[in-house]
């Protein structure tokens, strides 16, 4: 008989348990979302289906794990800070180096630069839904940083497109890096501090 567990607890379905893991996943996503939670793990008979594996047609046991939207947002921010801590220094060096190499080389390495800053661009996309849904005190500050980041990235891309090396160097060193460092400080002192606070529950 097929069994489904979420965070170690067996799920009891009304009626028959669906046979298809994809159906189970959709059901869990809906129910957990209503509870302010998200599916963070989904293993069917030992196969992690969140890793892109093709879901089978049937299963014997599914083990799913979840986090509250608050816990997930905190995890996303912490992972970003751990991964991106030193990028400010890297970008300062990059802004100086591009002044001494040919434009063709700068342009050729544009994808490398974009890959380096992409996690910073993705971060706001990933945590904005939480801020809009739950309206924490730091949501207004987040909106301002997101808007400033979008404008800065547009200016950086415009410099790439126009071949403006000095403009690109200045934009990275004088705008993007300070914005990144202020964002890191904001996330550490405002967002994480609030997200780490115990959740108040009513009686």
PDB file of C-alpha atoms in Angstrom:
ATOM      1  CA  UNK A   1       0.000   0.000   0.000  1.00  0.00           C
ATOM      2  CA  UNK A   2       1.375   3.431  -0.954  1.00  0.00           C
ATOM      3  CA  UNK A   3       2.297   5.772   1.889  1.00  0.00           C
ATOM      4  CA  UNK A   4       3.059   9.495   2.016  1.00  0.00           C
ATOM      5  CA  UNK A   5       4.930  11.248   4.818  1.00  0.00           C
ATOM      6  CA  UNK A   6       5.401  14.980   5.280  1.00  0.00           C
ATOM      7  CA  UNK A   7       8.026  16.106   7.773  1.00  0.00           C
ATOM      8  CA  UNK A   8       7.978  12.591   9.235  1.00  0.00           C
ATOM      9  CA  UNK A   9       4.215  12.421   9.746  1.00  0.00           C
ATOM     10  CA  UNK A  10       2.020  10.075   7.752  1.00  0.00           C
ATOM     11  CA  UNK A  11      -0.548  11.786   5.539  1.00  0.00           C
ATOM     12  CA  UNK A  12      -4.106  10.461   5.675  1.00  0.00           C
ATOM     13  CA  UNK A  13      -6.020  11.160   2.477  1.00  0.00           C
ATOM     14  CA  UNK A  14      -9.754  11.465   2.142  1.00  0.00           C
ATOM     15  CA  UNK A  15     -10.608   8.567  -0.119  1.00  0.00           C
ATOM     16  CA  UNK A  16      -7.947   6.642  -2.016  1.00  0.00           C
ATOM     17  CA  UNK A  17      -4.344   7.779  -2.151  1.00  0.00           C
ATOM     18  CA  UNK A  18      -3.442   9.057  -5.662  1.00  0.00           C
ATOM     19  CA  UNK A  19      -1.115   6.653  -7.470  1.00  0.00           C
ATOM     20  CA  UNK A  20       0.925   9.238  -9.385  1.00  0.00           C
ATOM     21  CA  UNK A  21       3.734  11.100  -7.510  1.00  0.00           C
ATOM     22  CA  UNK A  22       3.072  14.210  -9.618  1.00  0.00           C
ATOM     23  CA  UNK A  23      -0.506  14.304  -8.323  1.00  0.00           C
ATOM     24  CA  UNK A  24       0.743  13.904  -4.748  1.00  0.00           C
ATOM     25  CA  UNK A  25       3.178  16.784  -5.257  1.00  0.00           C
ATOM     26  CA  UNK A  26       0.442  19.085  -6.597  1.00  0.00           C
ATOM     27  CA  UNK A  27      -1.830  18.212  -3.681  1.00  0.00           C
ATOM     28  CA  UNK A  28       0.900  18.846  -1.122  1.00  0.00           C
ATOM     29  CA  UNK A  29       1.855  22.138  -2.763  1.00  0.00           C
ATOM     30  CA  UNK A  30      -1.745  23.350  -2.527  1.00  0.00           C
ATOM     31  CA  UNK A  31      -2.369  22.222   1.051  1.00  0.00           C
ATOM     32  CA  UNK A  32       0.977  23.413   2.404  1.00  0.00           C
ATOM     33  CA  UNK A  33       0.671  26.761   0.628  1.00  0.00           C
ATOM     34  CA  UNK A  34      -2.613  27.335   2.453  1.00  0.00           C
ATOM     35  CA  UNK A  35      -0.678  26.712   5.686  1.00  0.00           C
ATOM     36  CA  UNK A  36       2.033  29.217   4.763  1.00  0.00           C
ATOM     37  CA  UNK A  37       4.532  26.478   3.946  1.00  0.00           C
ATOM     38  CA  UNK A  38       6.438  25.307   0.871  1.00  0.00           C
ATOM     39  CA  UNK A  39       7.637  21.874  -0.277  1.00  0.00           C
ATOM     40  CA  UNK A  40      11.440  21.748   0.037  1.00  0.00           C
ATOM     41  CA  UNK A  41      12.015  18.021  -0.429  1.00  0.00           C
ATOM     42  CA  UNK A  42      10.131  15.334  -2.351  1.00  0.00           C
ATOM     43  CA  UNK A  43      11.607  11.835  -2.447  1.00  0.00           C
ATOM     44  CA  UNK A  44       9.737   8.987  -4.122  1.00  0.00           C
ATOM     45  CA  UNK A  45      11.098   5.515  -3.321  1.00  0.00           C
ATOM     46  CA  UNK A  46      14.534   6.972  -2.692  1.00  0.00           C
ATOM     47  CA  UNK A  47      14.591   9.200  -5.797  1.00  0.00           C
ATOM     48  CA  UNK A  48      14.719  12.974  -5.276  1.00  0.00           C
ATOM     49  CA  UNK A  49      12.144  14.253  -7.754  1.00  0.00           C
ATOM     50  CA  UNK A  50      13.061  17.909  -7.083  1.00  0.00           C
ATOM     51  CA  UNK A  51      16.428  17.300  -8.762  1.00  0.00           C
ATOM     52  CA  UNK A  52      14.794  17.048 -12.181  1.00  0.00           C
ATOM     53  CA  UNK A  53      14.330  13.285 -12.273  1.00  0.00           C
ATOM     54  CA  UNK A  54      11.382  12.091 -14.363  1.00  0.00           C
ATOM     55  CA  UNK A  55       8.596  11.176 -11.906  1.00  0.00           C
ATOM     56  CA  UNK A  56       7.469   7.546 -12.108  1.00  0.00           C
ATOM     57  CA  UNK A  57       3.849   6.588 -12.715  1.00  0.00           C
ATOM     58  CA  UNK A  58       3.486   4.984  -9.289  1.00  0.00           C
ATOM     59  CA  UNK A  59       5.241   4.728  -5.921  1.00  0.00           C
ATOM     60  CA  UNK A  60       5.390   2.806  -2.683  1.00  0.00           C
ATOM     61  CA  UNK A  61       6.530   5.587  -0.346  1.00  0.00           C
ATOM     62  CA  UNK A  62       6.962   9.326  -0.647  1.00  0.00           C
ATOM     63  CA  UNK A  63       8.834  11.401   1.918  1.00  0.00           C
ATOM     64  CA  UNK A  64       8.277  15.134   1.596  1.00  0.00           C
ATOM     65  CA  UNK A  65       9.720  17.925   3.700  1.00  0.00           C
ATOM     66  CA  UNK A  66       8.572  21.495   4.094  1.00  0.00           C
ATOM     67  CA  UNK A  67       9.518  24.834   5.574  1.00  0.00           C
ATOM     68  CA  UNK A  68       7.375  27.784   6.491  1.00  0.00           C
ATOM     69  CA  UNK A  69       7.632  30.689   4.070  1.00  0.00           C
ATOM     70  CA  UNK A  70       9.433  32.570   6.843  1.00  0.00           C
ATOM     71  CA  UNK A  71      11.992  29.778   7.379  1.00  0.00           C
ATOM     72  CA  UNK A  72      12.519  29.381   3.641  1.00  0.00           C
ATOM     73  CA  UNK A  73      13.106  33.110   3.136  1.00  0.00           C
ATOM     74  CA  UNK A  74      15.607  33.149   6.006  1.00  0.00           C
ATOM     75  CA  UNK A  75      17.411  30.161   4.483  1.00  0.00           C
ATOM     76  CA  UNK A  76      17.560  31.804   1.035  1.00  0.00           C
ATOM     77  CA  UNK A  77      19.060  35.002   2.471  1.00  0.00           C
ATOM     78  CA  UNK A  78      21.616  33.163   4.618  1.00  0.00           C
ATOM     79  CA  UNK A  79      22.759  31.020   1.695  1.00  0.00           C
ATOM     80  CA  UNK A  80      23.125  34.143  -0.444  1.00  0.00           C
ATOM     81  CA  UNK A  81      25.213  35.935   2.203  1.00  0.00           C
ATOM     82  CA  UNK A  82      27.442  32.882   2.675  1.00  0.00           C
ATOM     83  CA  UNK A  83      27.983  32.477  -1.060  1.00  0.00           C
ATOM     84  CA  UNK A  84      28.369  36.121  -2.078  1.00  0.00           C
ATOM     85  CA  UNK A  85      30.309  37.610   0.811  1.00  0.00           C
ATOM     86  CA  UNK A  86      33.524  38.344  -1.121  1.00  0.00           C
ATOM     87  CA  UNK A  87      32.044  39.437  -4.429  1.00  0.00           C
ATOM     88  CA  UNK A  88      32.447  43.137  -3.631  1.00  0.00           C
ATOM     89  CA  UNK A  89      36.252  42.845  -3.738  1.00  0.00           C
ATOM     90  CA  UNK A  90      36.070  40.716  -6.896  1.00  0.00           C
ATOM     91  CA  UNK A  91      33.965  43.337  -8.666  1.00  0.00           C
ATOM     92  CA  UNK A  92      36.275  46.184  -7.611  1.00  0.00           C
ATOM     93  CA  UNK A  93      39.187  44.294  -9.170  1.00  0.00           C
ATOM     94  CA  UNK A  94      37.102  43.622 -12.280  1.00  0.00           C
ATOM     95  CA  UNK A  95      36.224  47.321 -12.643  1.00  0.00           C
ATOM     96  CA  UNK A  96      39.961  48.170 -12.684  1.00  0.00           C
ATOM     97  CA  UNK A  97      41.042  45.287 -14.909  1.00  0.00           C
ATOM     98  CA  UNK A  98      38.616  46.103 -17.725  1.00  0.00           C
ATOM     99  CA  UNK A  99      40.367  49.462 -18.186  1.00  0.00           C
ATOM    100  CA  UNK A 100      43.585  47.724 -19.194  1.00  0.00           C
ATOM    101  CA  UNK A 101      42.331  45.036 -21.598  1.00  0.00           C
ATOM    102  CA  UNK A 102      40.798  45.268 -25.052  1.00  0.00           C
ATOM    103  CA  UNK A 103      37.083  45.809 -25.453  1.00  0.00           C
ATOM    104  CA  UNK A 104      36.680  42.538 -27.341  1.00  0.00           C
ATOM    105  CA  UNK A 105      38.007  40.719 -24.267  1.00  0.00           C
ATOM    106  CA  UNK A 106      35.686  42.692 -21.966  1.00  0.00           C
ATOM    107  CA  UNK A 107      32.723  41.854 -24.193  1.00  0.00           C
ATOM    108  CA  UNK A 108      33.765  38.198 -24.423  1.00  0.00           C
ATOM    109  CA  UNK A 109      33.786  37.968 -20.635  1.00  0.00           C
ATOM    110  CA  UNK A 110      30.402  39.651 -20.235  1.00  0.00           C
ATOM    111  CA  UNK A 111      28.698  36.303 -19.592  1.00  0.00           C
ATOM    112  CA  UNK A 112      31.241  35.588 -16.870  1.00  0.00           C
ATOM    113  CA  UNK A 113      30.405  38.920 -15.214  1.00  0.00           C
ATOM    114  CA  UNK A 114      26.654  38.314 -15.478  1.00  0.00           C
ATOM    115  CA  UNK A 115      27.048  34.832 -13.962  1.00  0.00           C
ATOM    116  CA  UNK A 116      28.953  36.404 -11.067  1.00  0.00           C
ATOM    117  CA  UNK A 117      26.221  38.926 -10.231  1.00  0.00           C
ATOM    118  CA  UNK A 118      23.203  36.770 -11.134  1.00  0.00           C
ATOM    119  CA  UNK A 119      22.647  35.459  -7.580  1.00  0.00           C
ATOM    120  CA  UNK A 120      22.345  39.077  -6.415  1.00  0.00           C
ATOM    121  CA  UNK A 121      19.774  39.799  -9.110  1.00  0.00           C
ATOM    122  CA  UNK A 122      17.879  36.593  -8.336  1.00  0.00           C
ATOM    123  CA  UNK A 123      17.820  37.230  -4.593  1.00  0.00           C
ATOM    124  CA  UNK A 124      15.305  40.060  -4.734  1.00  0.00           C
ATOM    125  CA  UNK A 125      13.085  38.054  -7.084  1.00  0.00           C
ATOM    126  CA  UNK A 126      13.147  35.176  -4.598  1.00  0.00           C
ATOM    127  CA  UNK A 127      12.333  37.104  -1.420  1.00  0.00           C
ATOM    128  CA  UNK A 128      10.005  39.790  -2.800  1.00  0.00           C
ATOM    129  CA  UNK A 129       6.961  37.425  -2.843  1.00  0.00           C
ATOM    130  CA  UNK A 130       7.392  36.836   0.903  1.00  0.00           C
ATOM    131  CA  UNK A 131       7.680  40.563   1.562  1.00  0.00           C
ATOM    132  CA  UNK A 132       4.560  41.329  -0.481  1.00  0.00           C
ATOM    133  CA  UNK A 133       2.532  38.544   1.149  1.00  0.00           C
ATOM    134  CA  UNK A 134       3.495  39.091   4.793  1.00  0.00           C
ATOM    135  CA  UNK A 135       4.521  42.792   4.778  1.00  0.00           C
ATOM    136  CA  UNK A 136       7.402  42.615   7.297  1.00  0.00           C
ATOM    137  CA  UNK A 137       8.849  45.904   8.508  1.00  0.00           C
ATOM    138  CA  UNK A 138      11.752  45.575   6.058  1.00  0.00           C
ATOM    139  CA  UNK A 139       9.527  45.210   2.977  1.00  0.00           C
ATOM    140  CA  UNK A 140       9.646  48.941   2.153  1.00  0.00           C
ATOM    141  CA  UNK A 141      13.442  48.935   2.295  1.00  0.00           C
ATOM    142  CA  UNK A 142      13.499  45.828   0.119  1.00  0.00           C
ATOM    143  CA  UNK A 143      11.371  47.552  -2.521  1.00  0.00           C
ATOM    144  CA  UNK A 144      13.802  50.471  -2.634  1.00  0.00           C
ATOM    145  CA  UNK A 145      16.834  48.204  -2.975  1.00  0.00           C
ATOM    146  CA  UNK A 146      15.120  46.137  -5.680  1.00  0.00           C
ATOM    147  CA  UNK A 147      14.289  49.269  -7.691  1.00  0.00           C
ATOM    148  CA  UNK A 148      17.803  50.670  -7.277  1.00  0.00           C
ATOM    149  CA  UNK A 149      19.322  47.322  -8.274  1.00  0.00           C
ATOM    150  CA  UNK A 150      17.171  47.130 -11.408  1.00  0.00           C
ATOM    151  CA  UNK A 151      18.197  50.637 -12.493  1.00  0.00           C
ATOM    152  CA  UNK A 152      21.871  49.931 -11.796  1.00  0.00           C
ATOM    153  CA  UNK A 153      21.836  46.673 -13.765  1.00  0.00           C
ATOM    154  CA  UNK A 154      20.190  48.436 -16.701  1.00  0.00           C
ATOM    155  CA  UNK A 155      22.956  51.043 -16.713  1.00  0.00           C
ATOM    156  CA  UNK A 156      25.632  48.318 -16.558  1.00  0.00           C
ATOM    157  CA  UNK A 157      24.073  46.476 -19.509  1.00  0.00           C
ATOM    158  CA  UNK A 158      23.772  49.730 -21.453  1.00  0.00           C
ATOM    159  CA  UNK A 159      27.518  50.302 -21.007  1.00  0.00           C
ATOM    160  CA  UNK A 160      28.209  46.791 -22.284  1.00  0.00           C
ATOM    161  CA  UNK A 161      25.965  47.347 -25.303  1.00  0.00           C
ATOM    162  CA  UNK A 162      27.492  50.715 -26.189  1.00  0.00           C
ATOM    163  CA  UNK A 163      31.098  49.642 -25.609  1.00  0.00           C
ATOM    164  CA  UNK A 164      31.600  52.287 -22.919  1.00  0.00           C
ATOM    165  CA  UNK A 165      34.500  50.801 -20.935  1.00  0.00           C
ATOM    166  CA  UNK A 166      35.102  53.762 -18.612  1.00  0.00           C
ATOM    167  CA  UNK A 167      31.371  54.102 -17.981  1.00  0.00           C
ATOM    168  CA  UNK A 168      31.164  50.397 -17.201  1.00  0.00           C
ATOM    169  CA  UNK A 169      34.118  50.608 -14.823  1.00  0.00           C
ATOM    170  CA  UNK A 170      32.597  53.586 -13.002  1.00  0.00           C
ATOM    171  CA  UNK A 171      29.142  52.029 -12.844  1.00  0.00           C
ATOM    172  CA  UNK A 172      30.486  48.851 -11.292  1.00  0.00           C
ATOM    173  CA  UNK A 173      32.880  50.516  -8.839  1.00  0.00           C
ATOM    174  CA  UNK A 174      30.822  53.576  -7.867  1.00  0.00           C
ATOM    175  CA  UNK A 175      27.259  52.273  -8.096  1.00  0.00           C
ATOM    176  CA  UNK A 176      26.949  48.510  -8.189  1.00  0.00           C
ATOM    177  CA  UNK A 177      29.496  47.559  -5.515  1.00  0.00           C
ATOM    178  CA  UNK A 178      28.274  50.141  -2.954  1.00  0.00           C
ATOM    179  CA  UNK A 179      24.682  49.024  -3.665  1.00  0.00           C
ATOM    180  CA  UNK A 180      25.671  45.399  -3.143  1.00  0.00           C
ATOM    181  CA  UNK A 181      27.407  46.180   0.154  1.00  0.00           C
ATOM    182  CA  UNK A 182      24.489  48.278   1.434  1.00  0.00           C
ATOM    183  CA  UNK A 183      22.141  45.450   0.477  1.00  0.00           C
ATOM    184  CA  UNK A 184      24.241  42.944   2.415  1.00  0.00           C
ATOM    185  CA  UNK A 185      24.136  45.197   5.488  1.00  0.00           C
ATOM    186  CA  UNK A 186      20.375  45.703   5.124  1.00  0.00           C
ATOM    187  CA  UNK A 187      19.695  41.972   4.779  1.00  0.00           C
ATOM    188  CA  UNK A 188      21.866  41.153   7.796  1.00  0.00           C
ATOM    189  CA  UNK A 189      20.652  43.897  10.127  1.00  0.00           C
ATOM    190  CA  UNK A 190      17.009  44.236   9.043  1.00  0.00           C
ATOM    191  CA  UNK A 191      15.683  41.150   7.255  1.00  0.00           C
ATOM    192  CA  UNK A 192      17.552  38.391   9.082  1.00  0.00           C
ATOM    193  CA  UNK A 193      17.087  40.052  12.470  1.00  0.00           C
ATOM    194  CA  UNK A 194      13.307  40.127  11.953  1.00  0.00           C
ATOM    195  CA  UNK A 195      13.074  36.651  10.427  1.00  0.00           C
ATOM    196  CA  UNK A 196      14.996  35.153  13.360  1.00  0.00           C
ATOM    197  CA  UNK A 197      12.490  36.515  15.885  1.00  0.00           C
ATOM    198  CA  UNK A 198      10.059  33.955  17.347  1.00  0.00           C
ATOM    199  CA  UNK A 199       6.684  34.010  15.621  1.00  0.00           C
ATOM    200  CA  UNK A 200       3.962  35.349  17.906  1.00  0.00           C
ATOM    201  CA  UNK A 201       0.914  33.128  17.966  1.00  0.00           C
ATOM    202  CA  UNK A 202      -2.485  33.925  19.382  1.00  0.00           C
ATOM    203  CA  UNK A 203      -4.053  32.035  22.274  1.00  0.00           C
TER     204      UNK A 203
END
